[in-house]
Amino acid sequence: PQPASEVPESSSPGGATRPGGAGRAILLGRSSGKALPVLREAVKPVVPPLALASIAADTALVLPSPPACFLCPISKQVMTDPVIAADGAVYESADISARLRAGNRTSPVFGGALESAELRPHIALKAAITEYFEFRSRFERQWREFQSSAVKALTQSRQHVMALEEQAA
């Protein structure tokens, strides 16, 4: 294994470095391709954990919109029962069925005539939509739990600081 060495941050030779204070970095030695952490001096994290907790506690979760392929081209809403029509496009079953019952045999996507009124379930897309929203729901729940933990950590930290201030006074 290579020994760890201290080098100025600006001249780190492409190795793994951590901020080391006073304009220095700790270069990590390597053994079998794995970095060996060496603590020569106190290494301060770039963002203190309580700052991360504070950010998490005050940050609303904003998830991206569902993929466009989950939206029915007729209603522009997420499909719950996607079907493949004769034009090869995918629609929400209720939306395309209503058009067909009304006698409209024109493809909403391509504009040509639909050769038949046959609709086939798109099982794979339905499963993908279901899995996507289950994943999204789990992620949202985990975010709420993380925020709750962050608020708890901040509260405990503030109480600890207040107790220390009282002792010092």
CSV table of C-alpha atoms in Angstrom, one decimal:
chain,number,residue,atom,x,y,z
A,1,PRO,CA,0.0,0.0,0.0
A,2,GLN,CA,1.1,3.5,-0.7
A,3,PRO,CA,1.5,5.7,2.4
A,4,ALA,CA,-0.8,8.6,2.8
A,5,SER,CA,0.7,12.0,2.2
A,6,GLU,CA,-0.3,15.5,2.7
A,7,VAL,CA,-0.3,17.7,-0.4
A,8,PRO,CA,-1.6,21.2,-1.1
A,9,GLU,CA,-5.2,21.0,-2.3
A,10,SER,CA,-4.3,22.8,-5.6
A,11,SER,CA,-1.7,20.2,-6.5
A,12,SER,CA,-3.6,17.0,-5.8
A,13,PRO,CA,-2.5,14.6,-8.5
A,14,GLY,CA,-5.9,13.2,-9.5
A,15,GLY,CA,-6.1,11.0,-6.4
A,16,ALA,CA,-8.9,10.9,-3.9
A,17,THR,CA,-8.7,13.9,-1.6
A,18,ARG,CA,-10.6,15.4,1.3
A,19,PRO,CA,-10.5,19.0,2.5
A,20,GLY,CA,-7.9,19.0,5.3
A,21,GLY,CA,-7.9,22.6,6.5
A,22,ALA,CA,-5.2,25.3,6.1
A,23,GLY,CA,-5.3,24.8,2.3
A,24,ARG,CA,-4.2,21.2,2.6
A,25,ALA,CA,-5.8,18.0,1.6
A,26,ILE,CA,-5.2,14.4,2.8
A,27,LEU,CA,-4.3,12.1,-0.1
A,28,LEU,CA,-5.7,8.7,0.5
A,29,GLY,CA,-3.3,5.7,0.0
A,30,ARG,CA,-4.5,2.8,-2.2
A,31,SER,CA,-4.4,-0.9,-1.6
A,32,SER,CA,-6.1,-3.4,-3.9
A,33,GLY,CA,-7.9,-0.6,-5.6
A,34,LYS,CA,-9.7,0.5,-2.5
A,35,ALA,CA,-9.1,3.9,-0.8
A,36,LEU,CA,-7.6,3.7,2.7
A,37,PRO,CA,-8.8,6.6,4.8
A,38,VAL,CA,-6.1,8.2,6.8
A,39,LEU,CA,-6.8,10.8,9.5
A,40,ARG,CA,-3.7,13.0,10.0
A,41,GLU,CA,-5.7,15.9,11.2
A,42,ALA,CA,-9.4,16.7,11.7
A,43,VAL,CA,-11.3,16.7,8.5
A,44,LYS,CA,-14.4,18.9,8.5
A,45,PRO,CA,-17.3,17.8,6.3
A,46,VAL,CA,-18.1,20.2,3.4
A,47,VAL,CA,-21.7,20.5,4.6
A,48,PRO,CA,-22.3,19.9,8.4
A,49,PRO,CA,-25.0,17.2,9.1
A,50,LEU,CA,-27.2,19.6,10.9
A,51,ALA,CA,-27.2,21.9,7.9
A,52,LEU,CA,-28.4,19.0,5.8
A,53,ALA,CA,-31.1,18.2,8.4
A,54,SER,CA,-32.2,21.8,8.3
A,55,ILE,CA,-32.3,21.8,4.5
A,56,ALA,CA,-34.3,18.5,4.5
A,57,ALA,CA,-36.7,19.7,7.1
A,58,ASP,CA,-37.5,22.9,5.2
A,59,THR,CA,-37.5,21.4,1.6
A,60,ALA,CA,-40.7,20.4,-0.1
A,61,LEU,CA,-40.4,17.3,-2.3
A,62,VAL,CA,-41.0,18.1,-5.9
A,63,LEU,CA,-41.2,15.0,-8.2
A,64,PRO,CA,-41.1,15.2,-11.9
A,65,SER,CA,-44.4,14.7,-13.9
A,66,PRO,CA,-45.2,11.2,-15.0
A,67,PRO,CA,-43.6,10.1,-18.3
A,68,ALA,CA,-45.6,11.3,-21.4
A,69,CYS,CA,-46.1,7.7,-22.5
A,70,PHE,CA,-48.3,7.2,-19.5
A,71,LEU,CA,-50.7,9.9,-20.7
A,72,CYS,CA,-53.7,9.2,-23.0
A,73,PRO,CA,-53.4,11.3,-26.2
A,74,ILE,CA,-57.2,12.0,-26.0
A,75,SER,CA,-57.6,13.1,-22.4
A,76,LYS,CA,-54.0,14.0,-21.6
A,77,GLN,CA,-54.5,12.2,-18.2
A,78,VAL,CA,-52.5,9.2,-16.8
A,79,MET,CA,-54.0,6.0,-18.1
A,80,THR,CA,-55.3,3.4,-15.7
A,81,ASP,CA,-56.5,0.9,-18.4
A,82,PRO,CA,-54.3,1.4,-21.5
A,83,VAL,CA,-55.3,-0.3,-24.7
A,84,ILE,CA,-53.8,-0.6,-28.2
A,85,ALA,CA,-56.1,0.5,-31.0
A,86,ALA,CA,-55.9,-0.6,-34.7
A,87,ASP,CA,-53.7,2.4,-35.5
A,88,GLY,CA,-51.0,1.0,-33.1
A,89,ALA,CA,-51.4,3.9,-30.7
A,90,VAL,CA,-52.2,3.5,-27.0
A,91,TYR,CA,-55.2,5.1,-25.4
A,92,GLU,CA,-57.2,5.0,-22.1
A,93,SER,CA,-59.8,2.3,-22.7
A,94,ALA,CA,-62.7,4.5,-21.6
A,95,ASP,CA,-61.6,7.4,-23.8
A,96,ILE,CA,-61.1,5.6,-27.1
A,97,SER,CA,-64.2,3.4,-26.4
A,98,ALA,CA,-66.4,6.5,-26.0
A,99,ARG,CA,-65.1,7.8,-29.4
A,100,LEU,CA,-65.8,4.5,-31.1
A,101,ARG,CA,-69.3,4.3,-29.6
A,102,ALA,CA,-70.0,7.8,-30.9
A,103,GLY,CA,-69.2,6.5,-34.4
A,104,ASN,CA,-65.9,8.3,-34.7
A,105,ARG,CA,-63.5,5.9,-36.5
A,106,THR,CA,-60.7,8.5,-37.0
A,107,SER,CA,-57.4,7.9,-35.3
A,108,PRO,CA,-56.9,10.6,-32.6
A,109,VAL,CA,-53.1,10.4,-33.1
A,110,PHE,CA,-52.6,9.9,-36.8
A,111,GLY,CA,-55.8,11.3,-38.3
A,112,GLY,CA,-56.4,8.3,-40.6
A,113,ALA,CA,-59.3,5.9,-40.5
A,114,LEU,CA,-59.2,3.1,-37.9
A,115,GLU,CA,-59.3,-0.2,-39.8
A,116,SER,CA,-61.2,-1.8,-36.9
A,117,ALA,CA,-62.7,-1.1,-33.5
A,118,GLU,CA,-60.7,-3.8,-31.8
A,119,LEU,CA,-58.9,-2.7,-28.6
A,120,ARG,CA,-56.2,-4.9,-27.0
A,121,PRO,CA,-55.1,-4.4,-23.4
A,122,HIS,CA,-51.5,-3.1,-23.1
A,123,ILE,CA,-50.5,-5.3,-20.1
A,124,ALA,CA,-46.9,-4.2,-20.0
A,125,LEU,CA,-47.7,-0.5,-19.9
A,126,LYS,CA,-50.4,-1.0,-17.3
A,127,ALA,CA,-47.8,-2.8,-15.1
A,128,ALA,CA,-45.2,0.0,-15.7
A,129,ILE,CA,-47.7,2.7,-14.7
A,130,THR,CA,-48.7,0.8,-11.6
A,131,GLU,CA,-45.1,0.1,-10.6
A,132,TYR,CA,-44.2,3.8,-11.2
A,133,PHE,CA,-46.9,5.1,-8.9
A,134,GLU,CA,-46.1,2.5,-6.2
A,135,PHE,CA,-42.4,3.5,-6.3
A,136,ARG,CA,-43.4,7.2,-6.2
A,137,SER,CA,-45.6,6.6,-3.2
A,138,ARG,CA,-42.9,4.7,-1.4
A,139,PHE,CA,-40.4,7.5,-2.2
A,140,GLU,CA,-42.8,10.2,-0.9
A,141,ARG,CA,-43.3,8.2,2.3
A,142,GLN,CA,-39.6,7.8,2.8
A,143,TRP,CA,-39.1,11.5,2.2
A,144,ARG,CA,-41.7,12.3,4.9
A,145,GLU,CA,-40.0,9.9,7.3
A,146,PHE,CA,-36.6,11.5,6.5
A,147,GLN,CA,-38.0,15.0,7.1
A,148,SER,CA,-39.5,13.9,10.4
A,149,SER,CA,-36.1,12.5,11.5
A,150,ALA,CA,-34.4,15.7,10.4
A,151,VAL,CA,-36.8,17.8,12.4
A,152,LYS,CA,-36.3,15.6,15.4
A,153,ALA,CA,-32.5,15.8,15.1
A,154,LEU,CA,-32.7,19.6,14.8
A,155,THR,CA,-34.9,19.9,17.8
A,156,GLN,CA,-32.6,17.7,19.9
A,157,SER,CA,-29.6,19.6,18.7
A,158,ARG,CA,-31.2,23.0,19.6
A,159,GLN,CA,-32.2,21.6,23.0
A,160,HIS,CA,-28.6,20.5,23.6
A,161,VAL,CA,-27.2,23.9,22.6
A,162,MET,CA,-29.6,25.6,24.9
A,163,ALA,CA,-28.6,23.3,27.8
A,164,LEU,CA,-24.9,24.1,27.1
A,165,GLU,CA,-25.6,27.8,27.0
A,166,GLU,CA,-27.4,27.6,30.3
A,167,GLN,CA,-24.5,25.7,31.8
A,168,ALA,CA,-22.0,28.3,30.5
A,169,ALA,CA,-24.1,31.2,31.8
